[in-house]
Amino acid sequence: MKKTLEKWKKRFHNIKPRLLITQLIVTLIYPVAKAAISEYNRLLIFTDALTIIALVLLIAGVVYSLYLHGDFDISSFVLKRGMRNEEKKDFRAYMDDKKREREESFNYPLFLAALYFAVSIIIAYLIL
């Protein structure tokens, strides 16, 4: 149990409130605007738009998760090395930089997709 709590704590310690609030505002603009301009069944339209945004965020979150797990590291290294005119870094130094970068990152799209799906399900049950 303690091991699981520490694992979750490690995953969520990188959340930056300012960035999370900004992404919440940006991603909620479409559903709120869509519900505001509709004449009938505003809550249903809001839920539909929120589900669409959640699907888009889910796709982005999965791709970003692949990036965070290092699936594109070798191709990224080759592309960056070929384009840079400055001092060339070896692969080990590049991977160390990427590892540090990954430790400081958080998958906001996947988190928001799960949150929006949960909110959509709750609203759908309230409507019925």
Coordinates of C-alpha atoms in Angstrom, one line a residue:
M1 CA 0.0 0.0 0.0
K2 CA 2.8 2.4 0.9
K3 CA 4.6 1.6 -2.3
T4 CA 1.5 2.4 -4.4
L5 CA 1.0 5.7 -2.6
E6 CA 4.6 6.7 -3.3
K7 CA 4.2 5.8 -6.9
W8 CA 1.1 8.0 -7.3
K9 CA 2.8 10.8 -5.4
K10 CA 5.8 10.6 -7.7
R11 CA 3.5 10.8 -10.8
F12 CA 1.5 13.8 -9.6
H13 CA 4.3 15.9 -8.1
N14 CA 5.1 17.4 -11.5
I15 CA 1.7 19.1 -11.9
K16 CA 2.1 22.8 -12.2
P17 CA -1.2 24.6 -11.1
R18 CA -0.7 27.5 -13.5
L19 CA -0.2 25.3 -16.5
L20 CA -3.1 23.0 -15.5
I21 CA -5.5 26.0 -15.1
T22 CA -4.4 27.4 -18.4
Q23 CA -5.0 24.1 -20.2
L24 CA -8.4 23.7 -18.4
I25 CA -9.5 27.1 -19.7
V26 CA -8.3 26.6 -23.2
T27 CA -9.9 23.1 -23.6
L28 CA -13.2 24.2 -22.0
I29 CA -13.7 27.2 -24.4
Y30 CA -15.3 25.1 -27.2
P31 CA -17.8 23.1 -25.0
V32 CA -18.8 26.2 -23.1
A33 CA -19.2 28.3 -26.3
K34 CA -21.1 25.5 -28.0
A35 CA -23.5 25.2 -25.0
A36 CA -23.9 29.0 -24.8
I37 CA -24.9 29.5 -28.4
S38 CA -27.4 26.6 -28.5
E39 CA -31.0 27.2 -27.9
Y40 CA -32.2 23.8 -26.6
N41 CA -30.7 21.1 -24.4
R42 CA -27.6 23.0 -23.4
L43 CA -26.4 20.5 -20.9
L44 CA -26.5 17.7 -23.5
I45 CA -24.7 19.8 -26.1
F46 CA -22.0 20.7 -23.5
T47 CA -21.6 17.0 -22.6
D48 CA -21.2 16.1 -26.3
A49 CA -18.7 18.8 -26.9
L50 CA -16.8 17.8 -23.8
T51 CA -16.7 14.2 -25.0
I52 CA -15.3 15.3 -28.3
I53 CA -12.6 17.3 -26.6
A54 CA -11.8 14.4 -24.4
L55 CA -11.4 12.1 -27.4
V56 CA -9.0 14.6 -29.0
L57 CA -7.1 14.9 -25.8
L58 CA -6.9 11.1 -25.4
I59 CA -5.3 10.8 -28.8
A60 CA -2.8 13.6 -27.9
G61 CA -2.2 12.0 -24.5
V62 CA -1.4 8.6 -26.0
V63 CA 1.1 10.1 -28.5
Y64 CA 2.7 12.2 -25.7
S65 CA 2.9 9.1 -23.5
L66 CA 4.8 7.3 -26.3
Y67 CA 7.1 10.3 -26.5
L68 CA 7.6 10.3 -22.7
H69 CA 8.5 6.6 -22.7
G70 CA 11.2 7.3 -25.2
D71 CA 9.8 5.6 -28.3
F72 CA 11.0 8.4 -30.5
D73 CA 14.4 9.1 -28.9
I74 CA 16.6 7.6 -31.5
S75 CA 14.9 9.2 -34.4
S76 CA 14.8 12.5 -32.6
F77 CA 18.5 12.2 -31.8
V78 CA 19.4 11.5 -35.5
L79 CA 17.2 14.4 -36.8
K80 CA 18.6 16.9 -34.3
R81 CA 22.1 15.8 -34.8
G82 CA 21.8 16.2 -38.6
M83 CA 20.3 19.7 -38.3
R84 CA 22.6 21.2 -35.8
N85 CA 25.7 23.1 -36.8
E86 CA 26.9 23.5 -33.3
E87 CA 28.8 21.1 -31.1
K88 CA 27.5 17.6 -31.5
K89 CA 26.4 15.7 -28.4
D90 CA 26.9 12.0 -28.1
F91 CA 23.9 9.7 -27.6
R92 CA 24.6 9.0 -23.9
A93 CA 24.5 12.8 -23.1
Y94 CA 21.4 13.2 -25.2
M95 CA 19.6 10.4 -23.3
D96 CA 20.7 11.8 -20.0
D97 CA 19.1 15.2 -20.9
K98 CA 16.0 13.4 -22.1
K99 CA 15.7 11.4 -18.9
R100 CA 15.9 14.6 -16.8
E101 CA 13.3 16.3 -19.1
R102 CA 11.0 13.3 -18.6
E103 CA 11.3 13.4 -14.8
E104 CA 10.0 17.0 -14.8
S105 CA 7.1 16.5 -17.2
F106 CA 3.5 15.5 -16.7
N107 CA 1.0 14.2 -19.3
Y108 CA -1.7 16.9 -19.1
P109 CA -3.7 15.8 -22.2
L110 CA -4.2 12.3 -20.8
F111 CA -5.1 13.6 -17.4
L112 CA -7.6 16.1 -18.8
A113 CA -9.1 13.4 -21.1
A114 CA -9.8 11.2 -18.1
L115 CA -11.2 14.1 -16.2
Y116 CA -13.5 15.2 -19.0
F117 CA -14.7 11.6 -19.6
A118 CA -15.6 11.3 -16.0
V119 CA -17.4 14.7 -16.0
S120 CA -19.3 13.7 -19.1
I121 CA -20.4 10.4 -17.6
I122 CA -21.5 12.1 -14.4
I123 CA -23.5 14.7 -16.4
A124 CA -25.0 12.0 -18.6
Y125 CA -26.3 10.2 -15.5
L126 CA -27.7 13.4 -14.1
I127 CA -29.6 14.1 -17.3
L128 CA -31.2 10.6 -17.3

